[in-house]
mmCIF file with all atom_site columns, C-alpha atoms and ligand atoms in Angstrom:
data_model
loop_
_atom_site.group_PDB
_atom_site.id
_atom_site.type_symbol
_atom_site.label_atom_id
_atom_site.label_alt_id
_atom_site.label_comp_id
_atom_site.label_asym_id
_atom_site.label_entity_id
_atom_site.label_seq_id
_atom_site.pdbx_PDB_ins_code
_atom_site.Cartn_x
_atom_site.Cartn_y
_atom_site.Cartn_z
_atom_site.occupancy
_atom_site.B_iso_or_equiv
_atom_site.pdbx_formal_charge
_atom_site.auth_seq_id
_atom_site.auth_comp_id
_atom_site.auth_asym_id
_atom_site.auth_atom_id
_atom_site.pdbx_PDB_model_num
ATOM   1   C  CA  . UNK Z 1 1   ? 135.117 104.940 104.806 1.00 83.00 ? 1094 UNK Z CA  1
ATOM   2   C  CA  . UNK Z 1 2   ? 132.240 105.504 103.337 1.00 96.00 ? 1095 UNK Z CA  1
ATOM   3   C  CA  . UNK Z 1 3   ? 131.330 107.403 100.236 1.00 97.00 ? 1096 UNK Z CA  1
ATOM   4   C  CA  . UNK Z 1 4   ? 128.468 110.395 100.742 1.00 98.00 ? 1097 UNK Z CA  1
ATOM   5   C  CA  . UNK Z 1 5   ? 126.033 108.489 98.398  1.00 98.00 ? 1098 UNK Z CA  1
ATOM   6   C  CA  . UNK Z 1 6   ? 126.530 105.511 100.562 1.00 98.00 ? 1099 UNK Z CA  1
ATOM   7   C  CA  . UNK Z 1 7   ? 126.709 106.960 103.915 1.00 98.00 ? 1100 UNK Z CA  1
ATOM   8   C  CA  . UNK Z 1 8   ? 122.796 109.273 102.424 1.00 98.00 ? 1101 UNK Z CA  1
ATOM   9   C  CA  . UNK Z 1 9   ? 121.652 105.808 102.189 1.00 98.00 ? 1102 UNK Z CA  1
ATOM   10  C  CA  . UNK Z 1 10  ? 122.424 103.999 105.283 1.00 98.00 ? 1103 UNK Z CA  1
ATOM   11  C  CA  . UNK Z 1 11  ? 120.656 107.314 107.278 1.00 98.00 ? 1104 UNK Z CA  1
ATOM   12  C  CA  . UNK Z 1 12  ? 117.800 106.715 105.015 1.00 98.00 ? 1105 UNK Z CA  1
ATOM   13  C  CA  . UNK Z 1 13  ? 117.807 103.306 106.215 1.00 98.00 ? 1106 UNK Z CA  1
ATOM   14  C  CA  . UNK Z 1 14  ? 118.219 103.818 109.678 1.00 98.00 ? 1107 UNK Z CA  1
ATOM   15  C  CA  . UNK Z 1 15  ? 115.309 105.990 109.060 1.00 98.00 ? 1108 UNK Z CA  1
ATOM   16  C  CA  . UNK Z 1 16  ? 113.134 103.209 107.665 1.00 98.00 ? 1109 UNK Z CA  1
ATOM   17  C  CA  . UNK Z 1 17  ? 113.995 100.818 110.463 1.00 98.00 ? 1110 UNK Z CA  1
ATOM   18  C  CA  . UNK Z 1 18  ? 112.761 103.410 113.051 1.00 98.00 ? 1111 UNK Z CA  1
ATOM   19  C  CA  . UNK Z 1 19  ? 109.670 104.153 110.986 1.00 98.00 ? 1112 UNK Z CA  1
ATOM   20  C  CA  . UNK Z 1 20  ? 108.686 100.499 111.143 1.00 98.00 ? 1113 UNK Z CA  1
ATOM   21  C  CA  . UNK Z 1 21  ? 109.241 100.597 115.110 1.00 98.00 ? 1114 UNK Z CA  1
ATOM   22  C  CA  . UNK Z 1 22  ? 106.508 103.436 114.874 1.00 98.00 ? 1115 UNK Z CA  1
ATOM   23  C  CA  . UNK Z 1 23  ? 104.443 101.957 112.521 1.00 98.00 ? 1116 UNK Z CA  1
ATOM   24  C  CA  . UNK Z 1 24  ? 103.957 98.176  114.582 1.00 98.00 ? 1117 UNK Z CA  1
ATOM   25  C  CA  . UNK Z 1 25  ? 104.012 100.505 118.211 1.00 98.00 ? 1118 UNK Z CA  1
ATOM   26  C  CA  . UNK Z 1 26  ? 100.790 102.302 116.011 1.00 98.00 ? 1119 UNK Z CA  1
ATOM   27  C  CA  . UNK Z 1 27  ? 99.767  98.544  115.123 1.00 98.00 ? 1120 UNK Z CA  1
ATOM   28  C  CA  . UNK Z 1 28  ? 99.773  98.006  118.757 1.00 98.00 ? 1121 UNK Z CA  1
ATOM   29  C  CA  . UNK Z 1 29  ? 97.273  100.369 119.361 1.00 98.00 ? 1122 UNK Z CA  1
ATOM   30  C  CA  . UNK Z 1 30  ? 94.866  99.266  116.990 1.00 98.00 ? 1123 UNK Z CA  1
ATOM   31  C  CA  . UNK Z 1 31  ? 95.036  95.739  118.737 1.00 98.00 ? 1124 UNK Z CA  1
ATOM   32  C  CA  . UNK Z 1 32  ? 94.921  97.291  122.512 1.00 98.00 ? 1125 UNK Z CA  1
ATOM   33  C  CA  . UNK Z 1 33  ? 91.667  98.841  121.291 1.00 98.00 ? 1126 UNK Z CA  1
ATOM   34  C  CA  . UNK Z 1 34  ? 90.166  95.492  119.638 1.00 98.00 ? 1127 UNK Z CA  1
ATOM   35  C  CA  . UNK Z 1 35  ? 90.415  93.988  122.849 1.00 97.00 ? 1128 UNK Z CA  1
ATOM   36  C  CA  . UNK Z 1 36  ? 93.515  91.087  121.691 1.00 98.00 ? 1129 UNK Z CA  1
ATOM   37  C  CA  . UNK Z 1 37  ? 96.169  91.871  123.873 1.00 97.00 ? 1130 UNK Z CA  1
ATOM   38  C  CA  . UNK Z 1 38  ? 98.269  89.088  122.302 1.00 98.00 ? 1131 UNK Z CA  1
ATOM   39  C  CA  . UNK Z 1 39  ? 98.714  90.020  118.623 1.00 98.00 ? 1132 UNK Z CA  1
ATOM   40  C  CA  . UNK Z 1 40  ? 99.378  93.879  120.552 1.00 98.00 ? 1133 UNK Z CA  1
ATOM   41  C  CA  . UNK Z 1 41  ? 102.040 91.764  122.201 1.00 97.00 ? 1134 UNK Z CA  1
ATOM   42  C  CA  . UNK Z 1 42  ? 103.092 90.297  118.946 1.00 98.00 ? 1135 UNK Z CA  1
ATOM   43  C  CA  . UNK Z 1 43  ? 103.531 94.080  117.477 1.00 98.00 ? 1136 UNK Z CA  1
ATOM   44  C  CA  . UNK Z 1 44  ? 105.561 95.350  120.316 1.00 97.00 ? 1137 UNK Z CA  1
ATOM   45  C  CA  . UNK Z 1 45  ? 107.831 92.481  120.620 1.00 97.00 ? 1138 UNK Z CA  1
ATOM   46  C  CA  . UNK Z 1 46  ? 108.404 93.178  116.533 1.00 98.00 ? 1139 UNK Z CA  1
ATOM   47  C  CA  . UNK Z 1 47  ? 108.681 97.284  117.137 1.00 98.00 ? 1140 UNK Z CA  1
ATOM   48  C  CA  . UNK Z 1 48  ? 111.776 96.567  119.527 1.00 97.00 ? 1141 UNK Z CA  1
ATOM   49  C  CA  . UNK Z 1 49  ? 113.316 94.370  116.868 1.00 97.00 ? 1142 UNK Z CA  1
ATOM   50  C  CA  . UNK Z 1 50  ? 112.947 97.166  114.342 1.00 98.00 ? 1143 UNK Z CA  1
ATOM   51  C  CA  . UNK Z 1 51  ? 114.409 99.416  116.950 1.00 98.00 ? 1144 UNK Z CA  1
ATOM   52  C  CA  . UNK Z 1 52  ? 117.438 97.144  117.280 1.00 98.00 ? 1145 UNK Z CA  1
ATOM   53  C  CA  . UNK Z 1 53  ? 118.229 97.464  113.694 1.00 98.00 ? 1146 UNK Z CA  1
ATOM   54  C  CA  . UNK Z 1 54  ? 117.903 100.892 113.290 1.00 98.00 ? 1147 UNK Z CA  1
ATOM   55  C  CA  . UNK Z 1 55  ? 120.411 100.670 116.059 1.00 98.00 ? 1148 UNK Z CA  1
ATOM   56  C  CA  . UNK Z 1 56  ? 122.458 98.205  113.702 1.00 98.00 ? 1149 UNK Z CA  1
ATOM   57  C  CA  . UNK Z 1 57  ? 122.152 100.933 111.234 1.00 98.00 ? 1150 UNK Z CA  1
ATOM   58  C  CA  . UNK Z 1 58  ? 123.813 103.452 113.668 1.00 98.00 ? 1151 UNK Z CA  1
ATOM   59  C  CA  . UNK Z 1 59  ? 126.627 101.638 114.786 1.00 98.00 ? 1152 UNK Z CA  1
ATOM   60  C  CA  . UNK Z 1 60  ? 127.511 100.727 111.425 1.00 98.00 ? 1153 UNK Z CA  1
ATOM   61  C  CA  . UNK Z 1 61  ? 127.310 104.207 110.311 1.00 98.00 ? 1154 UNK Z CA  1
ATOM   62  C  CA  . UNK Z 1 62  ? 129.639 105.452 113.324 1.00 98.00 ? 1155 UNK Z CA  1
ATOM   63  C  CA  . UNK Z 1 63  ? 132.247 102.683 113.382 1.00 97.00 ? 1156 UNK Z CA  1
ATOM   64  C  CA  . UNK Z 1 64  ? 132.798 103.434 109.514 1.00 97.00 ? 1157 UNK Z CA  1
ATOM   65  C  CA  . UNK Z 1 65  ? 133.601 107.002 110.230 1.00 95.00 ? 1158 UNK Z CA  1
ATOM   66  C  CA  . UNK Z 1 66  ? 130.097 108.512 108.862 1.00 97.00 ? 1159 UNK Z CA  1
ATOM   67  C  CA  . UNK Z 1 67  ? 127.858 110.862 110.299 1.00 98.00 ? 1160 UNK Z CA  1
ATOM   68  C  CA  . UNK Z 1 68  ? 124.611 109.934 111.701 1.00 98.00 ? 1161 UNK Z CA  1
ATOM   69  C  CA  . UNK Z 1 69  ? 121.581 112.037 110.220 1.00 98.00 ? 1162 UNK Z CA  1
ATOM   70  C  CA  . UNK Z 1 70  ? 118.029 111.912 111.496 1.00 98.00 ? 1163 UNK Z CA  1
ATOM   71  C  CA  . UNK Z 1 71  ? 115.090 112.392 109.281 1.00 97.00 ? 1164 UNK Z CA  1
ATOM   72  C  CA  . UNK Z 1 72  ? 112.133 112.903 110.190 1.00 96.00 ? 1165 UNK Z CA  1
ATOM   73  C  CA  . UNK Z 1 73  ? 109.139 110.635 108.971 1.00 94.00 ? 1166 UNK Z CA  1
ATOM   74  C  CA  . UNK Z 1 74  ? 105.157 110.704 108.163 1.00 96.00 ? 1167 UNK Z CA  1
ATOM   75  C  CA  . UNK Z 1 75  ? 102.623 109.814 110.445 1.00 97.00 ? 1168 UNK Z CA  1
ATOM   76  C  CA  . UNK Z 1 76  ? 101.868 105.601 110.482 1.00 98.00 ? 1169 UNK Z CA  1
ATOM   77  C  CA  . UNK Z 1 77  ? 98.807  104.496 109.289 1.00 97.00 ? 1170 UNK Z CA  1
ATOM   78  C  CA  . UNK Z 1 78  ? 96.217  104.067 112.651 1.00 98.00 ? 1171 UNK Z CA  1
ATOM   79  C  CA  . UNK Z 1 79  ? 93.125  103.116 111.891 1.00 97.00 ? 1172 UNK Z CA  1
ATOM   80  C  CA  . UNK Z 1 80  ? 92.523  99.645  110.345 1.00 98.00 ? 1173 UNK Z CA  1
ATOM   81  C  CA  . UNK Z 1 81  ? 89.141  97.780  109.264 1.00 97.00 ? 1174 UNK Z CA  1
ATOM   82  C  CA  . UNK Z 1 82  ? 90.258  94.705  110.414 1.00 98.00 ? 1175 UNK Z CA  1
ATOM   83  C  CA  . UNK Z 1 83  ? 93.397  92.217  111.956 1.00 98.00 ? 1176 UNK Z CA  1
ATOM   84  C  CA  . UNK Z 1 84  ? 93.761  91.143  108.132 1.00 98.00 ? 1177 UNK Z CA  1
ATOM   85  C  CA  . UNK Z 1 85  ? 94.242  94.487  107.442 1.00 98.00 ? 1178 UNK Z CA  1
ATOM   86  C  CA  . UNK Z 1 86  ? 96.951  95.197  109.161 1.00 98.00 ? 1179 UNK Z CA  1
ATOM   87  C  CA  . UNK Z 1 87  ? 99.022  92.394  108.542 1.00 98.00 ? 1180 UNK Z CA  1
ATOM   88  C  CA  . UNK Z 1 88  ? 98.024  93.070  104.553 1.00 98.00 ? 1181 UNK Z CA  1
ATOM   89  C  CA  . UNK Z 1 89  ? 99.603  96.192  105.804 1.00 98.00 ? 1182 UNK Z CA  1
ATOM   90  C  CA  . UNK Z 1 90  ? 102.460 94.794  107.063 1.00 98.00 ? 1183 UNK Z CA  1
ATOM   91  C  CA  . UNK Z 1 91  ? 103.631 92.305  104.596 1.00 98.00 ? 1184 UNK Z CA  1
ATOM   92  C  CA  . UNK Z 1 92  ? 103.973 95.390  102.491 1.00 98.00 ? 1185 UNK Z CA  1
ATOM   93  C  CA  . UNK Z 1 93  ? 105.702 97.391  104.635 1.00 98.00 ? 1186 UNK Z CA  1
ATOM   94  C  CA  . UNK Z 1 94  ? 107.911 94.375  104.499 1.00 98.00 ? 1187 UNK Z CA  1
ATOM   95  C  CA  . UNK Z 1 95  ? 108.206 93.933  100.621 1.00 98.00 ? 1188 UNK Z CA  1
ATOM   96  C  CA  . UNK Z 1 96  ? 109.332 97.691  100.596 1.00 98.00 ? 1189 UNK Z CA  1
ATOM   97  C  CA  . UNK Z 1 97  ? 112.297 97.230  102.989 1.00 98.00 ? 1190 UNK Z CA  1
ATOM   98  C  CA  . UNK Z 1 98  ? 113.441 94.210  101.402 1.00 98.00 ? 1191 UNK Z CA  1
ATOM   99  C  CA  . UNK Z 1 99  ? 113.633 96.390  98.278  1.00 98.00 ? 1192 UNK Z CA  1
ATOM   100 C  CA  . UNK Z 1 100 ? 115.494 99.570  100.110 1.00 98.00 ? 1193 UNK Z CA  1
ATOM   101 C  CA  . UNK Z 1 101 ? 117.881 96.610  101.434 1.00 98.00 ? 1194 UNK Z CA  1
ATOM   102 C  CA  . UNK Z 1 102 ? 118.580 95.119  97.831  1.00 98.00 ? 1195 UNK Z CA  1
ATOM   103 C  CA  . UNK Z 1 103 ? 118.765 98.092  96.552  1.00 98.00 ? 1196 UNK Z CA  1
ATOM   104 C  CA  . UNK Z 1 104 ? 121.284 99.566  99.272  1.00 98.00 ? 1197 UNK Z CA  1
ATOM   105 C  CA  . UNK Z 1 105 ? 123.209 96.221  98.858  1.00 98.00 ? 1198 UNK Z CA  1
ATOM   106 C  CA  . UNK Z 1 106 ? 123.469 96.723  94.870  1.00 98.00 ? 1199 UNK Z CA  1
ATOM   107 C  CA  . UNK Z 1 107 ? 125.013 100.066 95.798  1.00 98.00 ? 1200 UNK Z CA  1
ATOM   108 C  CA  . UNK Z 1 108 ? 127.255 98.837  98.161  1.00 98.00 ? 1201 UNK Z CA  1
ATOM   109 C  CA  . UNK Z 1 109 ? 128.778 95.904  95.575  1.00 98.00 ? 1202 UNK Z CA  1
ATOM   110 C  CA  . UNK Z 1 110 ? 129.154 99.430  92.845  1.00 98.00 ? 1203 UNK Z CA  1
ATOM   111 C  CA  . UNK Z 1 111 ? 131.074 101.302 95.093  1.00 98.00 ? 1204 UNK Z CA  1
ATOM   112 C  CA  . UNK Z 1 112 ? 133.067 97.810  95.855  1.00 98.00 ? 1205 UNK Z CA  1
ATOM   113 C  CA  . UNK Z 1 113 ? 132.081 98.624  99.917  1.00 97.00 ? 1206 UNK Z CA  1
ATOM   114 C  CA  . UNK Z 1 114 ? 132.788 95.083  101.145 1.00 97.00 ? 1207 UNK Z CA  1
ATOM   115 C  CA  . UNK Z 1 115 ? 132.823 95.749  104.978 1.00 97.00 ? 1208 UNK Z CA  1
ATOM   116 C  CA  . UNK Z 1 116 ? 129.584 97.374  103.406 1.00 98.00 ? 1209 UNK Z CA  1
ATOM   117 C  CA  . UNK Z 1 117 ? 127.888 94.334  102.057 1.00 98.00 ? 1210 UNK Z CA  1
ATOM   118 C  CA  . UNK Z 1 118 ? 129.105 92.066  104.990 1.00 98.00 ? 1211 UNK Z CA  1
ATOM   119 C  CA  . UNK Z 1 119 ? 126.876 94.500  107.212 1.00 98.00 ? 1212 UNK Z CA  1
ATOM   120 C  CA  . UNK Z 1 120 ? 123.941 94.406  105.106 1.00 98.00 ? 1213 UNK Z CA  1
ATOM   121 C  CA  . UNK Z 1 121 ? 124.177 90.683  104.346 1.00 98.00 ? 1214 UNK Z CA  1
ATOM   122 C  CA  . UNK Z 1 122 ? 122.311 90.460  107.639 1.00 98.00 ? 1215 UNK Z CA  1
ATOM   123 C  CA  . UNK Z 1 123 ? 119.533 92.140  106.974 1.00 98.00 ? 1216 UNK Z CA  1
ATOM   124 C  CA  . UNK Z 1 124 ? 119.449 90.454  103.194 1.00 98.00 ? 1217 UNK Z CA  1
ATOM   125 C  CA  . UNK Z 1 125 ? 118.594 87.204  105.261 1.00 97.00 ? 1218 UNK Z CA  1
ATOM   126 C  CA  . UNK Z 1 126 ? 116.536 89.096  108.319 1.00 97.00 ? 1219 UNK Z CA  1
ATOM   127 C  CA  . UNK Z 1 127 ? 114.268 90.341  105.498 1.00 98.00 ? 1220 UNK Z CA  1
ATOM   128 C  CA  . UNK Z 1 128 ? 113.432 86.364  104.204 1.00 98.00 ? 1221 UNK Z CA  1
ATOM   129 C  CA  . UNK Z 1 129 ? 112.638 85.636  107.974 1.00 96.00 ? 1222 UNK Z CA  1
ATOM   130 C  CA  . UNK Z 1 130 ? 110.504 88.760  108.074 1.00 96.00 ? 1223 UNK Z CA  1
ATOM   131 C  CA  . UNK Z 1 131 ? 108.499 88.764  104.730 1.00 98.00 ? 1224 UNK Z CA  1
ATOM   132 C  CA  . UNK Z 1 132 ? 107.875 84.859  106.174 1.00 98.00 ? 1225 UNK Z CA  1
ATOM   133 C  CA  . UNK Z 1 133 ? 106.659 85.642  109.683 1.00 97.00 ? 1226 UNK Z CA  1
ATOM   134 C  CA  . UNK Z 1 134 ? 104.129 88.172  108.630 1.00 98.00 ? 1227 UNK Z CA  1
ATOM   135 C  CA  . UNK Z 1 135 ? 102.965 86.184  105.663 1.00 98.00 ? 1228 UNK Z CA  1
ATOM   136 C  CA  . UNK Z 1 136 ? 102.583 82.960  107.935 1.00 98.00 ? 1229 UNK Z CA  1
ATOM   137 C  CA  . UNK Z 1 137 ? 100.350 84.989  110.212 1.00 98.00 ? 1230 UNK Z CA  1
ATOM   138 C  CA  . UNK Z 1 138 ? 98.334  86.716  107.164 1.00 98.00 ? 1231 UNK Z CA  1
ATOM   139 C  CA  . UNK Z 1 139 ? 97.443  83.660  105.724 1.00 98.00 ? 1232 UNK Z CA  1
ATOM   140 C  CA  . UNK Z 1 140 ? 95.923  82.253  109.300 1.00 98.00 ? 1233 UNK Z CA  1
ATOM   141 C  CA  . UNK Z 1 141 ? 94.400  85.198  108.964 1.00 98.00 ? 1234 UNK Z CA  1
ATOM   142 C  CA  . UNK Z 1 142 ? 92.449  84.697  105.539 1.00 98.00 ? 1235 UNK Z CA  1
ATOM   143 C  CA  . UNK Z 1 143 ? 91.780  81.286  106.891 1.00 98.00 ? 1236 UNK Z CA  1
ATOM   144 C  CA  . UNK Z 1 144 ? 90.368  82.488  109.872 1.00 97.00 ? 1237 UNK Z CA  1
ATOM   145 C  CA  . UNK Z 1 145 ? 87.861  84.803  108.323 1.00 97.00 ? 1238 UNK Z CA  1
ATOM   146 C  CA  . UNK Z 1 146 ? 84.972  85.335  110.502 1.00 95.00 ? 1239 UNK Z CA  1
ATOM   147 C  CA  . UNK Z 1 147 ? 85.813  82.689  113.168 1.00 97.00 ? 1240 UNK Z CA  1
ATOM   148 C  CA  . UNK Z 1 148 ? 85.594  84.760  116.597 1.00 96.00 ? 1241 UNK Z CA  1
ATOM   149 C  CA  . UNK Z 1 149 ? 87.101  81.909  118.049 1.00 97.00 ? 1242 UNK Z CA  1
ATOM   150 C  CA  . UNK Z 1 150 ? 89.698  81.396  115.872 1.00 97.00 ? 1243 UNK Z CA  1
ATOM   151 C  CA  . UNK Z 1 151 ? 90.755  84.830  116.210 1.00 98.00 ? 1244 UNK Z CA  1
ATOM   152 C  CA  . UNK Z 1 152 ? 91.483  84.456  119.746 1.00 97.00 ? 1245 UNK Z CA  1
ATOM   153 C  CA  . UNK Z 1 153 ? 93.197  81.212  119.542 1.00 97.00 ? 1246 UNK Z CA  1
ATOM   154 C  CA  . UNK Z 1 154 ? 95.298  83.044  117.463 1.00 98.00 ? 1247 UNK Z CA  1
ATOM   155 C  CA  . UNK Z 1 155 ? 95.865  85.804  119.903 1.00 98.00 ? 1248 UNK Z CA  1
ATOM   156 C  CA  . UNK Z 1 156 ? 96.758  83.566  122.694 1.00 97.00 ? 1249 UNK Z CA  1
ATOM   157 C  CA  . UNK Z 1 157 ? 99.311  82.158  120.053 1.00 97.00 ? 1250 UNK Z CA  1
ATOM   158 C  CA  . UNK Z 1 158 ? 100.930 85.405  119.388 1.00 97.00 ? 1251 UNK Z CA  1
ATOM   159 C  CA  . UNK Z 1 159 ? 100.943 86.477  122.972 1.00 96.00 ? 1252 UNK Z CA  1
ATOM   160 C  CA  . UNK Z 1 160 ? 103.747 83.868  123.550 1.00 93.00 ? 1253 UNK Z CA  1
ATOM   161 C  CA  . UNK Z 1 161 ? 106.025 85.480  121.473 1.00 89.00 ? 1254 UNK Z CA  1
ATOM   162 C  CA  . UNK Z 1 162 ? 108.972 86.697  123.754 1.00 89.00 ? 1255 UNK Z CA  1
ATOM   163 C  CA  . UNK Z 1 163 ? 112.042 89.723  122.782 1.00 88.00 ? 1256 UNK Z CA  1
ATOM   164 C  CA  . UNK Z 1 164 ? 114.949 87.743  121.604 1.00 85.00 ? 1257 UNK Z CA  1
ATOM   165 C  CA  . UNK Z 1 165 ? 117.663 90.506  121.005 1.00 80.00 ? 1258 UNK Z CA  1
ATOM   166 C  CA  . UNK Z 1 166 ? 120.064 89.930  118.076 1.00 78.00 ? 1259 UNK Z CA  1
ATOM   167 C  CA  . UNK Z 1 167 ? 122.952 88.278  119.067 1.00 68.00 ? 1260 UNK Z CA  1
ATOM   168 C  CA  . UNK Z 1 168 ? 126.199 90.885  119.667 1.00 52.00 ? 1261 UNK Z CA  1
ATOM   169 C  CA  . UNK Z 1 169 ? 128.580 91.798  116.785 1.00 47.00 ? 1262 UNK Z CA  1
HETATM 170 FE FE1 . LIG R 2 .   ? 113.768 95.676  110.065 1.00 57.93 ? 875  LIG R FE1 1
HETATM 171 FE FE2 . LIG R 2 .   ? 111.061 94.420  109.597 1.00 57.93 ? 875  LIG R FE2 1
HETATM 172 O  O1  . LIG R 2 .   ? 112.492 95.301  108.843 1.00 57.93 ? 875  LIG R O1  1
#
């Protein structure tokens, strides 16, 4: 059961999850256009994770009884002035869900929602993994700098990175 403050929050959520699908699909785009087809890989591997929790989001919602609501959302940013950019981009995209999942967490423990907080433990530890991952990459970024080379040596590595789906619940 879940209370209506709760259940507003988890939609808002799910909405966030979806955005950052859009958002790294929009990422995508940029890197198709720069001609490095790996990090584009990178971005679309990472937009079908996001979609996977947003789909976490919706079962949860559904198997406690709630009601599903759909927001809509802002256009993502598109235009960047460089590969650092985005992922400075990114990593904050990051540092704000982290924050909407504490915070959604701290609501969960008030209300005393323990199915609740199991659920979002996940995503308490996804969001270390995540904040990690993009910061790794921004830093070889920054080291990178104006190395052309480099910067595709770094696209070939991100091109390896293959869709693991979240293991089933
Ligand atoms: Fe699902 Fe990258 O936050």
């Amino acid at each position: 059961m879940l209370s209506a403050k709760l259940q507003d929050a988890l939609n808002e959520q799910m909405k966030n999850e979806f955005f950052s699908a859009y958002l790294y699909m929009a990422m995508a785009g940029y890197f198709e256009a720069e001609d490095l087809p790996g990090i584009a890989s990178w971005m679309r591997v990472q937009a079908l994770e996001e979609m996977t929790h947003g789909e976490k989001f919706f079962n949860f919602i559904t198997e406690a009884a709630g009601r599903t609501d759909f927001r809509g959302f802002d256009s993502p940013q598109n235009d960047f002035d460089s590969p650092l950019g985005v992922f400075q981009v990114s990593l904050e995209h990051e540092k704000f869900v982290t924050a909407s999942i504490n915070k959604l967490m701290d609501l969960a423990k008030d209300e005393g929602n323990h199915a609740a907080q199991i659920f979002l433990q996940w995503f308490v530890t996804e969001q270390v993994e995540e904040e990690a991952s993009f910061g790794l990459i921004l830093r070889k970024l920054e080291r990178i700098g104006d190395d052309g080379n480099g910067l595709l040596r770094l696209d070939e590595e991100l091109g390896g990175r293959g869709f693991v789906p979240p293991a089933a619940e």
